[in-house]
PDB file of C-alpha atoms and ligand atoms in Angstrom:
ATOM      1  CA  MET A   1       0.000   0.000   0.000  1.00  0.00           C
ATOM      2  CA  LYS A   2       1.076   3.559  -0.671  1.00  0.00           C
ATOM      3  CA  TYR A   3      -0.064   6.606   1.288  1.00  0.00           C
ATOM      4  CA  VAL A   4      -0.547  10.195   0.197  1.00  0.00           C
ATOM      5  CA  ILE A   5      -1.186  12.628   3.042  1.00  0.00           C
ATOM      6  CA  ALA A   6      -2.370  16.137   2.241  1.00  0.00           C
ATOM      7  CA  ASN A   7      -1.394  18.576   4.982  1.00  0.00           C
ATOM      8  CA  TRP A   8      -3.307  21.756   4.241  1.00  0.00           C
ATOM      9  CA  LYS A   9      -1.742  23.509   7.256  1.00  0.00           C
ATOM     10  CA  MET A  10      -3.338  26.783   8.460  1.00  0.00           C
ATOM     11  CA  ASN A  11      -5.160  27.445   5.201  1.00  0.00           C
ATOM     12  CA  LEU A  12      -8.714  27.516   3.786  1.00  0.00           C
ATOM     13  CA  GLY A  13     -12.119  28.244   5.242  1.00  0.00           C
ATOM     14  CA  VAL A  14     -14.775  25.577   5.603  1.00  0.00           C
ATOM     15  CA  ARG A  15     -16.275  26.058   2.136  1.00  0.00           C
ATOM     16  CA  GLU A  16     -12.875  26.190   0.473  1.00  0.00           C
ATOM     17  CA  SER A  17     -11.829  23.031   2.312  1.00  0.00           C
ATOM     18  CA  VAL A  18     -14.920  21.185   1.124  1.00  0.00           C
ATOM     19  CA  ALA A  19     -14.283  22.404  -2.427  1.00  0.00           C
ATOM     20  CA  LEU A  20     -10.674  21.220  -2.316  1.00  0.00           C
ATOM     21  CA  ALA A  21     -11.744  17.857  -0.873  1.00  0.00           C
ATOM     22  CA  ARG A  22     -14.285  17.455  -3.699  1.00  0.00           C
ATOM     23  CA  GLY A  23     -11.722  18.420  -6.290  1.00  0.00           C
ATOM     24  CA  THR A  24      -9.132  16.059  -4.822  1.00  0.00           C
ATOM     25  CA  LEU A  25     -11.671  13.210  -4.865  1.00  0.00           C
ATOM     26  CA  LEU A  26     -11.987  13.593  -8.636  1.00  0.00           C
ATOM     27  CA  ALA A  27      -8.457  12.210  -8.968  1.00  0.00           C
ATOM     28  CA  LEU A  28      -9.775   8.771  -7.986  1.00  0.00           C
ATOM     29  CA  GLN A  29     -12.626   8.731 -10.491  1.00  0.00           C
ATOM     30  CA  GLY A  30     -12.550   5.652 -12.665  1.00  0.00           C
ATOM     31  CA  LYS A  31      -9.573   4.197 -10.797  1.00  0.00           C
ATOM     32  CA  GLU A  32      -9.872   0.651  -9.564  1.00  0.00           C
ATOM     33  CA  LYS A  33      -6.889   0.207  -7.238  1.00  0.00           C
ATOM     34  CA  VAL A  34      -6.105   3.319  -5.275  1.00  0.00           C
ATOM     35  CA  PRO A  35      -3.602   4.359  -2.621  1.00  0.00           C
ATOM     36  CA  GLU A  36      -4.693   5.425   0.881  1.00  0.00           C
ATOM     37  CA  ILE A  37      -5.271   9.164   0.678  1.00  0.00           C
ATOM     38  CA  ILE A  38      -5.623  11.175   3.859  1.00  0.00           C
ATOM     39  CA  LEU A  39      -6.826  14.772   3.821  1.00  0.00           C
ATOM     40  CA  CYS A  40      -5.782  16.889   6.805  1.00  0.00           C
ATOM     41  CA  PRO A  41      -7.743  20.153   6.945  1.00  0.00           C
ATOM     42  CA  SER A  42      -7.783  22.570   9.875  1.00  0.00           C
ATOM     43  CA  PHE A  43      -9.840  21.608  12.929  1.00  0.00           C
ATOM     44  CA  THR A  44     -12.575  24.070  11.881  1.00  0.00           C
ATOM     45  CA  ALA A  45     -13.215  22.165   8.643  1.00  0.00           C
ATOM     46  CA  LEU A  46     -12.953  18.587   9.921  1.00  0.00           C
ATOM     47  CA  SER A  47     -16.696  17.923  10.268  1.00  0.00           C
ATOM     48  CA  GLU A  48     -17.661  19.282   6.859  1.00  0.00           C
ATOM     49  CA  VAL A  49     -14.784  17.574   5.085  1.00  0.00           C
ATOM     50  CA  LYS A  50     -15.780  14.367   6.880  1.00  0.00           C
ATOM     51  CA  LYS A  51     -19.250  14.619   5.310  1.00  0.00           C
ATOM     52  CA  THR A  52     -17.656  15.155   1.898  1.00  0.00           C
ATOM     53  CA  LEU A  53     -15.494  12.070   2.330  1.00  0.00           C
ATOM     54  CA  ALA A  54     -18.312   9.814   3.541  1.00  0.00           C
ATOM     55  CA  ARG A  55     -18.595   6.698   1.353  1.00  0.00           C
ATOM     56  CA  THR A  56     -15.443   7.664  -0.597  1.00  0.00           C
ATOM     57  CA  ARG A  57     -12.022   6.042  -0.600  1.00  0.00           C
ATOM     58  CA  MET A  58     -10.305   8.901   1.221  1.00  0.00           C
ATOM     59  CA  ALA A  59      -9.676   9.231   4.944  1.00  0.00           C
ATOM     60  CA  LEU A  60      -9.659  12.199   7.292  1.00  0.00           C
ATOM     61  CA  GLY A  61      -6.636  13.297   9.307  1.00  0.00           C
ATOM     62  CA  ALA A  62      -5.943  16.033  11.855  1.00  0.00           C
ATOM     63  CA  GLN A  63      -2.814  18.188  11.838  1.00  0.00           C
ATOM     64  CA  ASN A  64      -2.277  18.016  15.574  1.00  0.00           C
ATOM     65  CA  VAL A  65      -3.759  16.630  18.800  1.00  0.00           C
ATOM     66  CA  GLY A  66      -3.740  17.657  22.450  1.00  0.00           C
ATOM     67  CA  PRO A  67      -1.698  15.820  25.081  1.00  0.00           C
ATOM     68  CA  GLY A  68      -4.420  13.449  26.291  1.00  0.00           C
ATOM     69  CA  ARG A  69      -7.923  12.210  25.588  1.00  0.00           C
ATOM     70  CA  ALA A  70      -9.720  15.101  27.303  1.00  0.00           C
ATOM     71  CA  GLY A  71      -9.172  17.559  30.119  1.00  0.00           C
ATOM     72  CA  ALA A  72      -8.140  21.050  31.168  1.00  0.00           C
ATOM     73  CA  PHE A  73      -6.015  22.024  28.162  1.00  0.00           C
ATOM     74  CA  THR A  74      -7.348  25.338  26.872  1.00  0.00           C
ATOM     75  CA  GLY A  75      -7.049  25.628  23.121  1.00  0.00           C
ATOM     76  CA  GLU A  76      -6.206  21.993  22.495  1.00  0.00           C
ATOM     77  CA  VAL A  77      -8.258  19.339  20.710  1.00  0.00           C
ATOM     78  CA  GLY A  78      -8.031  15.923  22.359  1.00  0.00           C
ATOM     79  CA  ALA A  79      -7.919  12.418  20.935  1.00  0.00           C
ATOM     80  CA  ALA A  80     -11.516  11.727  22.055  1.00  0.00           C
ATOM     81  CA  GLN A  81     -12.730  14.824  20.194  1.00  0.00           C
ATOM     82  CA  LEU A  82     -10.912  13.767  17.044  1.00  0.00           C
ATOM     83  CA  GLU A  83     -12.493  10.320  17.208  1.00  0.00           C
ATOM     84  CA  ASP A  84     -15.878  12.010  17.611  1.00  0.00           C
ATOM     85  CA  ALA A  85     -15.217  14.112  14.490  1.00  0.00           C
ATOM     86  CA  GLY A  86     -14.536  10.983  12.440  1.00  0.00           C
ATOM     87  CA  VAL A  87     -10.789  11.513  12.201  1.00  0.00           C
ATOM     88  CA  THR A  88      -8.695   8.383  11.724  1.00  0.00           C
ATOM     89  CA  TYR A  89      -5.144   9.752  11.309  1.00  0.00           C
ATOM     90  CA  VAL A  90      -3.242  12.384  13.307  1.00  0.00           C
ATOM     91  CA  ILE A  91      -0.043  14.217  12.396  1.00  0.00           C
ATOM     92  CA  LEU A  92       2.152  14.904  15.396  1.00  0.00           C
ATOM     93  CA  GLY A  93       5.593  16.290  15.976  1.00  0.00           C
ATOM     94  CA  HIS A  94       5.605  18.297  12.745  1.00  0.00           C
ATOM     95  CA  SER A  95       8.685  20.502  12.607  1.00  0.00           C
ATOM     96  CA  GLU A  96       6.517  23.613  12.480  1.00  0.00           C
ATOM     97  CA  ARG A  97       5.171  22.607  15.895  1.00  0.00           C
ATOM     98  CA  ARG A  98       8.552  21.559  17.233  1.00  0.00           C
ATOM     99  CA  ILE A  99      10.361  24.698  16.065  1.00  0.00           C
ATOM    100  CA  THR A 100       7.875  27.551  15.609  1.00  0.00           C
ATOM    101  CA  PHE A 101       5.836  26.604  18.693  1.00  0.00           C
ATOM    102  CA  ALA A 102       8.748  25.142  20.668  1.00  0.00           C
ATOM    103  CA  GLU A 103       6.738  22.008  21.394  1.00  0.00           C
ATOM    104  CA  PRO A 104       8.831  19.955  23.826  1.00  0.00           C
ATOM    105  CA  GLN A 105       9.719  16.344  23.096  1.00  0.00           C
ATOM    106  CA  GLU A 106       7.858  15.199  26.241  1.00  0.00           C
ATOM    107  CA  VAL A 107       4.647  16.778  24.970  1.00  0.00           C
ATOM    108  CA  ILE A 108       5.042  15.018  21.625  1.00  0.00           C
ATOM    109  CA  ALA A 109       5.526  11.749  23.529  1.00  0.00           C
ATOM    110  CA  GLU A 110       2.320  12.414  25.503  1.00  0.00           C
ATOM    111  CA  LYS A 111       0.424  13.112  22.291  1.00  0.00           C
ATOM    112  CA  LEU A 112       1.709   9.905  20.780  1.00  0.00           C
ATOM    113  CA  ARG A 113       0.588   7.969  23.861  1.00  0.00           C
ATOM    114  CA  ALA A 114      -2.882   9.536  23.630  1.00  0.00           C
ATOM    115  CA  VAL A 115      -3.179   8.499  19.988  1.00  0.00           C
ATOM    116  CA  ALA A 116      -1.694   5.069  20.691  1.00  0.00           C
ATOM    117  CA  ASP A 117      -4.397   4.501  23.329  1.00  0.00           C
ATOM    118  CA  SER A 118      -7.149   5.279  20.847  1.00  0.00           C
ATOM    119  CA  THR A 119      -8.636   2.351  18.995  1.00  0.00           C
ATOM    120  CA  SER A 120      -9.460   4.348  15.875  1.00  0.00           C
ATOM    121  CA  LEU A 121      -6.614   6.865  15.479  1.00  0.00           C
ATOM    122  CA  THR A 122      -3.346   6.154  13.667  1.00  0.00           C
ATOM    123  CA  PRO A 123      -0.422   8.460  14.458  1.00  0.00           C
ATOM    124  CA  ILE A 124       1.778  10.028  11.791  1.00  0.00           C
ATOM    125  CA  LEU A 125       4.879  11.029  13.729  1.00  0.00           C
ATOM    126  CA  CYS A 126       7.139  13.513  11.932  1.00  0.00           C
ATOM    127  CA  VAL A 127      10.889  13.454  12.406  1.00  0.00           C
ATOM    128  CA  GLY A 128      13.758  15.051  10.525  1.00  0.00           C
ATOM    129  CA  GLU A 129      16.923  17.002  10.970  1.00  0.00           C
ATOM    130  CA  PRO A 130      17.349  20.751  10.497  1.00  0.00           C
ATOM    131  CA  GLU A 131      20.063  22.095   8.204  1.00  0.00           C
ATOM    132  CA  GLY A 132      23.536  21.550   9.609  1.00  0.00           C
ATOM    133  CA  PHE A 133      22.640  18.645  11.919  1.00  0.00           C
ATOM    134  CA  GLU A 134      23.803  15.100  11.432  1.00  0.00           C
ATOM    135  CA  ARG A 135      20.817  13.122  10.229  1.00  0.00           C
ATOM    136  CA  ASN A 136      20.815   9.771  12.006  1.00  0.00           C
ATOM    137  CA  PRO A 137      21.698  10.907  15.546  1.00  0.00           C
ATOM    138  CA  TYR A 138      19.096  13.683  15.273  1.00  0.00           C
ATOM    139  CA  ILE A 139      16.321  11.348  14.116  1.00  0.00           C
ATOM    140  CA  LEU A 140      17.296   8.779  16.718  1.00  0.00           C
ATOM    141  CA  SER A 141      16.991  11.303  19.534  1.00  0.00           C
ATOM    142  CA  GLU A 142      13.549  12.369  18.269  1.00  0.00           C
ATOM    143  CA  LEU A 143      12.399   8.751  18.046  1.00  0.00           C
ATOM    144  CA  LYS A 144      13.751   7.861  21.477  1.00  0.00           C
ATOM    145  CA  ALA A 145      11.995  10.830  23.066  1.00  0.00           C
ATOM    146  CA  ALA A 146       8.686  10.227  21.274  1.00  0.00           C
ATOM    147  CA  LEU A 147       8.514   6.472  21.827  1.00  0.00           C
ATOM    148  CA  LYS A 148       9.614   6.563  25.449  1.00  0.00           C
ATOM    149  CA  GLY A 149       7.312   4.529  27.672  1.00  0.00           C
ATOM    150  CA  LEU A 150       5.014   3.691  24.796  1.00  0.00           C
ATOM    151  CA  THR A 151       3.024   0.492  24.927  1.00  0.00           C
ATOM    152  CA  TYR A 152       1.737  -0.074  21.474  1.00  0.00           C
ATOM    153  CA  ASN A 153      -1.215  -2.194  20.446  1.00  0.00           C
ATOM    154  CA  ARG A 154       0.107  -5.098  18.420  1.00  0.00           C
ATOM    155  CA  ARG A 155      -2.373  -4.612  15.626  1.00  0.00           C
ATOM    156  CA  LYS A 156      -1.928  -0.880  15.277  1.00  0.00           C
ATOM    157  CA  LYS A 157       0.014   0.852  12.503  1.00  0.00           C
ATOM    158  CA  LEU A 158       2.670   3.411  13.332  1.00  0.00           C
ATOM    159  CA  MET A 159       3.359   5.867  10.563  1.00  0.00           C
ATOM    160  CA  ILE A 160       6.502   7.949  10.562  1.00  0.00           C
ATOM    161  CA  ALA A 161       7.121  10.798   8.159  1.00  0.00           C
ATOM    162  CA  TYR A 162      10.737  11.611   7.491  1.00  0.00           C
ATOM    163  CA  GLU A 163      10.705  15.317   6.793  1.00  0.00           C
ATOM    164  CA  PRO A 164      14.120  16.975   6.792  1.00  0.00           C
ATOM    165  CA  VAL A 165      13.476  20.504   8.015  1.00  0.00           C
ATOM    166  CA  TRP A 166      15.637  21.950   5.219  1.00  0.00           C
ATOM    167  CA  ALA A 167      13.312  20.382   2.633  1.00  0.00           C
ATOM    168  CA  ILE A 168       9.997  21.672   4.003  1.00  0.00           C
ATOM    169  CA  GLY A 169       8.547  24.514   1.972  1.00  0.00           C
ATOM    170  CA  THR A 170      11.906  25.280   0.364  1.00  0.00           C
ATOM    171  CA  GLY A 171      11.524  23.768  -3.089  1.00  0.00           C
ATOM    172  CA  THR A 172      14.585  21.633  -2.352  1.00  0.00           C
ATOM    173  CA  PRO A 173      13.452  18.055  -1.713  1.00  0.00           C
ATOM    174  CA  ALA A 174      15.661  15.227  -0.555  1.00  0.00           C
ATOM    175  CA  THR A 175      16.258  12.580  -3.217  1.00  0.00           C
ATOM    176  CA  PRO A 176      14.821   9.043  -3.099  1.00  0.00           C
ATOM    177  CA  GLY A 177      18.433   7.890  -2.742  1.00  0.00           C
ATOM    178  CA  ASP A 178      18.746   9.986   0.444  1.00  0.00           C
ATOM    179  CA  VAL A 179      15.465   8.684   1.844  1.00  0.00           C
ATOM    180  CA  ILE A 180      15.848   4.908   1.333  1.00  0.00           C
ATOM    181  CA  PRO A 181      18.593   4.405   3.953  1.00  0.00           C
ATOM    182  CA  VAL A 182      16.622   6.610   6.360  1.00  0.00           C
ATOM    183  CA  VAL A 183      13.623   4.277   6.026  1.00  0.00           C
ATOM    184  CA  ASP A 184      15.780   1.322   7.074  1.00  0.00           C
ATOM    185  CA  PHE A 185      17.325   3.330   9.887  1.00  0.00           C
ATOM    186  CA  ILE A 186      13.934   4.435  11.254  1.00  0.00           C
ATOM    187  CA  LYS A 187      12.448   0.924  11.121  1.00  0.00           C
ATOM    188  CA  ALA A 188      15.431  -0.574  12.912  1.00  0.00           C
ATOM    189  CA  ALA A 189      15.380   2.191  15.530  1.00  0.00           C
ATOM    190  CA  VAL A 190      11.647   1.816  16.208  1.00  0.00           C
ATOM    191  CA  LYS A 191      12.082  -1.920  16.667  1.00  0.00           C
ATOM    192  CA  GLU A 192      14.992  -1.385  19.017  1.00  0.00           C
ATOM    193  CA  ILE A 193      13.325   1.367  21.082  1.00  0.00           C
ATOM    194  CA  ALA A 194       9.715   0.185  21.223  1.00  0.00           C
ATOM    195  CA  GLY A 195       9.798  -3.399  19.984  1.00  0.00           C
ATOM    196  CA  ILE A 196       7.435  -2.603  17.118  1.00  0.00           C
ATOM    197  CA  GLU A 197       7.967  -4.957  14.185  1.00  0.00           C
ATOM    198  CA  GLU A 198       9.078  -3.450  10.882  1.00  0.00           C
ATOM    199  CA  GLU A 199       5.952  -4.602   8.996  1.00  0.00           C
ATOM    200  CA  ARG A 200       3.779  -2.455  11.245  1.00  0.00           C
ATOM    201  CA  VAL A 201       5.815   0.698  10.663  1.00  0.00           C
ATOM    202  CA  GLN A 202       5.211   2.731   7.516  1.00  0.00           C
ATOM    203  CA  VAL A 203       7.786   5.346   6.647  1.00  0.00           C
ATOM    204  CA  LEU A 204       6.828   8.236   4.402  1.00  0.00           C
ATOM    205  CA  TYR A 205       8.773  11.115   2.944  1.00  0.00           C
ATOM    206  CA  GLY A 206       7.785  14.789   3.143  1.00  0.00           C
ATOM    207  CA  GLY A 207       9.368  18.061   2.045  1.00  0.00           C
ATOM    208  CA  SER A 208       8.823  19.930  -1.254  1.00  0.00           C
ATOM    209  CA  VAL A 209       6.955  17.052  -2.877  1.00  0.00           C
ATOM    210  CA  THR A 210       5.432  18.020  -6.240  1.00  0.00           C
ATOM    211  CA  ALA A 211       3.655  16.286  -9.106  1.00  0.00           C
ATOM    212  CA  ALA A 212       7.004  16.293 -10.918  1.00  0.00           C
ATOM    213  CA  ASN A 213       8.998  14.447  -8.229  1.00  0.00           C
ATOM    214  CA  ALA A 214       6.315  12.281  -6.550  1.00  0.00           C
ATOM    215  CA  TYR A 215       6.697   9.236  -8.778  1.00  0.00           C
ATOM    216  CA  ALA A 216      10.428   8.943  -8.132  1.00  0.00           C
ATOM    217  CA  PHE A 217       9.711   8.501  -4.400  1.00  0.00           C
ATOM    218  CA  LEU A 218       6.585   6.399  -4.717  1.00  0.00           C
ATOM    219  CA  ARG A 219       8.117   3.867  -7.114  1.00  0.00           C
ATOM    220  CA  GLU A 220      10.625   2.899  -4.420  1.00  0.00           C
ATOM    221  CA  PRO A 221       9.176  -0.136  -2.612  1.00  0.00           C
ATOM    222  CA  LYS A 222      10.740   0.972   0.681  1.00  0.00           C
ATOM    223  CA  ILE A 223       9.107   4.405   0.688  1.00  0.00           C
ATOM    224  CA  ASP A 224       5.530   3.884   1.856  1.00  0.00           C
ATOM    225  CA  GLY A 225       4.199   7.231   0.736  1.00  0.00           C
ATOM    226  CA  LEU A 226       4.340  11.003   0.830  1.00  0.00           C
ATOM    227  CA  LEU A 227       3.353  13.801   3.188  1.00  0.00           C
ATOM    228  CA  VAL A 228       2.521  16.765   0.993  1.00  0.00           C
ATOM    229  CA  GLY A 229       2.196  20.369   2.132  1.00  0.00           C
ATOM    230  CA  SER A 230       1.881  23.230  -0.339  1.00  0.00           C
ATOM    231  CA  SER A 231       1.365  21.029  -3.409  1.00  0.00           C
ATOM    232  CA  SER A 232      -1.720  19.532  -1.747  1.00  0.00           C
ATOM    233  CA  LEU A 233      -3.436  22.933  -1.976  1.00  0.00           C
ATOM    234  CA  LYS A 234      -3.029  23.082  -5.762  1.00  0.00           C
ATOM    235  CA  MET A 235      -5.484  20.945  -7.668  1.00  0.00           C
ATOM    236  CA  GLN A 236      -3.243  20.120 -10.600  1.00  0.00           C
ATOM    237  CA  GLU A 237      -0.349  19.222  -8.325  1.00  0.00           C
ATOM    238  CA  ILE A 238      -2.314  16.967  -5.982  1.00  0.00           C
ATOM    239  CA  HIS A 239      -3.962  15.230  -8.937  1.00  0.00           C
ATOM    240  CA  GLY A 240      -0.532  14.600 -10.423  1.00  0.00           C
ATOM    241  CA  ILE A 241       0.731  13.182  -7.110  1.00  0.00           C
ATOM    242  CA  ILE A 242      -2.329  10.957  -6.656  1.00  0.00           C
ATOM    243  CA  ASN A 243      -2.076   9.747 -10.264  1.00  0.00           C
ATOM    244  CA  ALA A 244       1.556   8.807  -9.657  1.00  0.00           C
ATOM    245  CA  ALA A 245       0.533   6.867  -6.528  1.00  0.00           C
ATOM    246  CA  CYS A 246      -2.287   5.122  -8.449  1.00  0.00           C
ATOM    247  CA  ASP A 247       0.174   4.109 -11.176  1.00  0.00           C
ATOM    248  CA  VAL A 248       2.527   2.613  -8.596  1.00  0.00           C
ATOM    249  CA  VAL A 249      -0.267   0.804  -6.747  1.00  0.00           C
ATOM    250  CA  ASN A 250      -1.488  -0.743 -10.007  1.00  0.00           C
ATOM    251  CA  VAL A 251       1.992  -1.840 -11.071  1.00  0.00           C
ATOM    252  CA  GLN A 252       2.638  -3.344  -7.609  1.00  0.00           C
ATOM    253  CA  ASP A 253      -0.602  -5.183  -7.854  1.00  0.00           C
ATOM    254  CA  SER A 254       0.142  -6.709 -11.249  1.00  0.00           C
ATOM    255  CA  VAL A 255       3.678  -7.693 -10.187  1.00  0.00           C
ATOM    256  CA  TRP A 256       2.723  -9.204  -6.870  1.00  0.00           C
ATOM    257  CA  HIS A 257      -0.400 -11.147  -7.821  1.00  0.00           C
TER     258      HIS A 257
HETATM  259  P1  PGA B 301       5.846  21.114   1.823  1.00  0.00           P
HETATM  260  O1  PGA B 301       5.472  20.766   3.338  1.00  0.00           O
HETATM  261  O2  PGA B 301       5.318  19.990   0.969  1.00  0.00           O
HETATM  262  O3  PGA B 301       5.147  22.416   1.552  1.00  0.00           O
HETATM  263  O4  PGA B 301       7.330  21.217   1.748  1.00  0.00           O
HETATM  264  C1  PGA B 301       5.562  19.451   3.805  1.00  0.00           C
HETATM  265  C2  PGA B 301       5.132  19.398   5.233  1.00  0.00           C
HETATM  266  O5  PGA B 301       5.329  20.356   5.978  1.00  0.00           O
HETATM  267  O6  PGA B 301       4.557  18.388   5.682  1.00  0.00           O
END
């Protein structure tokens, strides 16, 4: 399976979000085998986008979650509220939260525990080094901090998005050749730290993904999918990315069956 996650960030009103969801859905028209596509609007648009996605082959994700199921956390949206809104995936630890909002590693770990405890939410944990930092030690420290004390349901997926900070919103993506060894490194580290088997861990790439470069990542069997920011707001771009993922899913299917 391949995943395409659309992170719309702090953009679009409710009506615009519904319109973009409808437009994005058109990319799957007439397609038999499709990748898992997850649309992540702002909290304000979750309910309406959920209605738009009902009985379609796309899922709903949130861009963030509070540190717990419910409680006295002014301004936060908890795991229980996301479940109630029909959300099934949650992005956490995005570098914009880690850096711009100085979100501490312990808080990210608490968020991951809250999502891990939910029966219906799948976490998408973002990791990645800023410019000038050595990649593997940086990622390892983020993984160790996030997975600390985590007891993980054996049947649950854990998704990890490798997003080098220098690639996000810069127009300078990593290359598939850069990402493949990182996938192996992350899977081995997650197994070592939390005992989660490699088959249950999906590793995605994010950072300046476009319709022009998506296929090169998606065709790599080790790269499970893409986390897409600005290109997911542009109809032609997101259609191109989804088409690339559909092509790969169909080829995989004909090779493997
Ligand atoms: P970008 O953002 O695709 O605009 O680089 C990716 C992300 O922040 O997840």
